[in-house]
Amino acid sequence: MYTQVLPVVIGSGVAIASVSWFFFAPQAEKVAPTPAKAGAEPDKAAKAAESRDLSITGMHCAACVGRVEKAMLRVQGVQTASVNLLAERATVSFDPSLADPAQIISAIEDAGYDATVRDFDDIQERLAAEPGHHTASEGSNEAAAARTRFMVSLALTLPVVVMGMMPHILPGSAWMAWSMHPAWTALEALLTTPVVFWCGWEFHRGAWIALRNRSADMNLLISLGTLTAYLFSLPSLLRTVHMGGPEASAHAGAMGPAVYFETSAAIITLILLGRMLESRARRTAGDAIRKLIDLQPRTARVQRGDNQEELEIPISEVRKGDRVSVRPGERIPVDGIVLTGHSTVDESMLTGESLPSEKQPGDSVTGATINQRGSFVFRAERVGRQTLLAQIIKLVEAAQSSRAPVQQLADVITRSFVPAVLIIATLTFAAWSCSASPAPWGRALTAFVSVLIIACPCALGLATPTAITVGTGRAARLGVLIKSAEALELAHSIQTVVLDKTGTITEGHPVLTDVVPLNGVSEETLLCSAATVESSSEHPLAAAILSGAKDRNMPLEGRLTDFVAHPGQGVEATLEGKNVLIGTAVYLRVRLASELSEADEALVRLEAEGKTVALVALDGKLAGLLAVSDTIKPSSAAAVGRLHDMGIRVVMLTGDNATTAGAVADTVGIADVVAGVLPAQKAGEVSRIRTEGGVVAMVGDGINDAPALAAASVGIAIGAGSDIAIEAADMVLMRGDLNSVADAIELSRSTIRCIRQNLMFAFGYNALCIPVAAGALYPFTGKMLDPALASAAMALSSISVVSNALRLRGFQPGHDAGPQPAKSNI
């Protein structure tokens, strides 16, 4: 009896020792990020940091992620570290004067994982190196090895399970007689041993690494459970061989189940199956990145040499300035400018627009888009990492590697989960071993192993990152680039959307509609003077005035000096010795110290039509008015209606006067308008709206919108806008269509709903299954949970969470329009 229970006592001791080691052993002191040197400017210190992407293999759960991150952060000079379990990728930022990638990789390897630097010059190399893709890779080799271990484990486990179950299925038959023979038990042990120690070696290795790093994970639970069942069975095997079949069988009947070889083998086989299926589902969750990479063509035809000979070369060899030719039906290799030829290009992979875009000399083309009818030659402008497709992939990967605030709860629980399970399993074993039930030691072992196996933290660790990965990938396919998981989570709570007018609600391409000369000034003089001055301005109204002068065949004349721009107010310059002042009515009233009564009638009429009016003064005297109109985007009204239907307040923020702004707002259905706001005041207005309560999103496209985008809870930039606005935003819309704002919010709501479902399932699974595994149902059913069933339930829990997240791949905008309760956290 004592020899049979000894392995369980040892297992319990290991469990208690593991908990003690985890909680009470001194932890290696984490090296804090190195501060900047005294007197150094913060931005310069930030610029000194370098970032690297690493490929990590060997991770299986959230505890692995935490261990890798801690290992990297312990390296002196490392500032930030983020790990993506699904993509098996890490991003680390460090001070190159204190750390280098080799040191970081060494720290990861010391923690028990393999790491390599992901340093690709172009997307084509990424295509070849992406784990699980078309080519042989470390990822695919690892998957093949996992399949081999599973197949061997299955082949050895099936006969063991049949041998263990047959005497119970057919009692009194010849099977019972055979089962009493020592060779029967010896054969079970012989078949089980390679399953436990070869097929299940990764669990034992992972458990040892976890203990060595003073942590605990699911590998420790699996290893402890299977080894306990295996070691428990060895004394029975030795006793059977020593005592002979019938006598040993009788002794075993008094003691309860004699051997648990089939339990150890079945647990490892089912967990290997679960990991294989889970890994396949996780690779599917990361398909968004691989599909984006697949868009990149493998070769390009460039014209080189004195004779402009056309050569087909790998895309990695295309250089900036190369002349690249594209034929009908081909994907454009890199970004560039059309030199010769005409065609239409399908840009739906970027914008989501089904209608093709006309291309002619001078127009820009984007790599990975599809040329349709014509042929053309373009000059390569952005290649390799600089292409728009490469930037999109980088943004999506960064978002998938980031951590949502809601994940913090799961991380905290996961860190203490395994030690708690070890304590519960030990107490369960102690309780059953002291009970008055038949065969208490056998039931104690069953409960002990079942608790260890069924309490899997993987589902909890996968609940959030899987949904984030699938959600951000689906967003990219819809033309919405989400920069971080935090932005994706926060978007579901948006209560107010603030819209800039120009370029957001409107097309952003104003057209000169009216020229109204006053005080005896001719129309030609008025327009030529204004256009000449505006030729030095970058304001959208300036472009409209210049285009209007060109359309009316009025050339620019005179020498321009002393040009000064007054943001949000106007411009002035000296033209052939004459002062020219162009600006808003409010600004000119101040500058001219006049009521401008002669312009009032025309000003009221033009502004009532929703037009933006600029007043022109020559040598301090009002010369006339120029009216510009910006066409409202066809989709703006429908998009505003969708946002209202979702229970979201919409506010228009513009520098235009109240009359012009009101006309545009009435057209698209916006009731709240804040007009006459200078660029420097926009951020303050957004902050004011935030103080009214709730989560506020700001949508804009211009340089002057960047501060407001940064001030909002969620900044959303129109992708066609300025680089500064895109940099300041949390989300980037590849289309100029405001429906993408509603799409992003709907997708955020669906993603957060999926995370909530996953977390509730993970919490509920453990809350329900651990008591069942401990024997809570035994008083009612008279049966204990079989450890093999516990292992199957554990594998299914992770697969269920990942499968639920995969549903987001089928998300379609417009199916989640109803109002949602706005909550900032879960």
Tab-separated table of C-alpha atoms in Angstrom, residues 521-535 545-546 549 554-558 560 571 573-576 578-582 616-618 623 626:
chain	number	residue	atom	x	y	z
A	521	VAL	CA	-12.059	97.038	-59.458
A	522	SER	CA	-12.296	94.845	-62.558
A	523	GLU	CA	-12.906	91.117	-62.283
A	524	GLU	CA	-9.596	90.414	-64.035
A	525	THR	CA	-7.600	92.608	-61.665
A	526	LEU	CA	-9.328	91.132	-58.628
A	527	LEU	CA	-8.755	87.516	-59.627
A	528	CYS	CA	-5.222	87.947	-61.031
A	529	SER	CA	-4.027	89.769	-57.907
A	530	ALA	CA	-5.587	87.184	-55.573
A	531	ALA	CA	-4.292	84.202	-57.574
A	532	THR	CA	-0.760	85.604	-57.718
A	533	VAL	CA	-0.652	86.008	-53.935
A	534	GLU	CA	-2.294	82.625	-53.288
A	535	SER	CA	0.319	80.907	-55.496
A	545	ILE	CA	-8.481	80.291	-56.556
A	546	LEU	CA	-5.449	79.348	-58.652
A	549	ALA	CA	-7.867	81.752	-62.569
A	554	MET	CA	-6.063	84.696	-66.400
A	555	PRO	CA	-2.273	84.352	-66.041
A	556	LEU	CA	-0.345	85.260	-62.922
A	557	GLU	CA	1.446	88.560	-63.192
A	558	GLY	CA	3.903	90.680	-61.239
A	560	LEU	CA	5.586	88.974	-55.288
A	571	VAL	CA	-2.610	85.901	-46.234
A	573	ALA	CA	1.893	90.106	-49.683
A	574	THR	CA	3.304	92.909	-51.735
A	575	LEU	CA	2.589	92.664	-55.487
A	576	GLU	CA	4.465	95.164	-57.653
A	578	LYS	CA	0.910	97.163	-53.955
A	579	ASN	CA	-0.321	95.569	-50.695
A	580	VAL	CA	-2.699	92.678	-51.244
A	581	LEU	CA	-4.676	91.260	-48.304
A	582	ILE	CA	-6.896	88.151	-48.592
A	616	VAL	CA	-9.680	90.801	-51.096
A	617	ALA	CA	-8.265	94.233	-50.287
A	618	LEU	CA	-5.829	96.208	-52.469
A	623	ALA	CA	-11.607	95.135	-53.897
A	626	LEU	CA	-14.152	85.318	-54.004
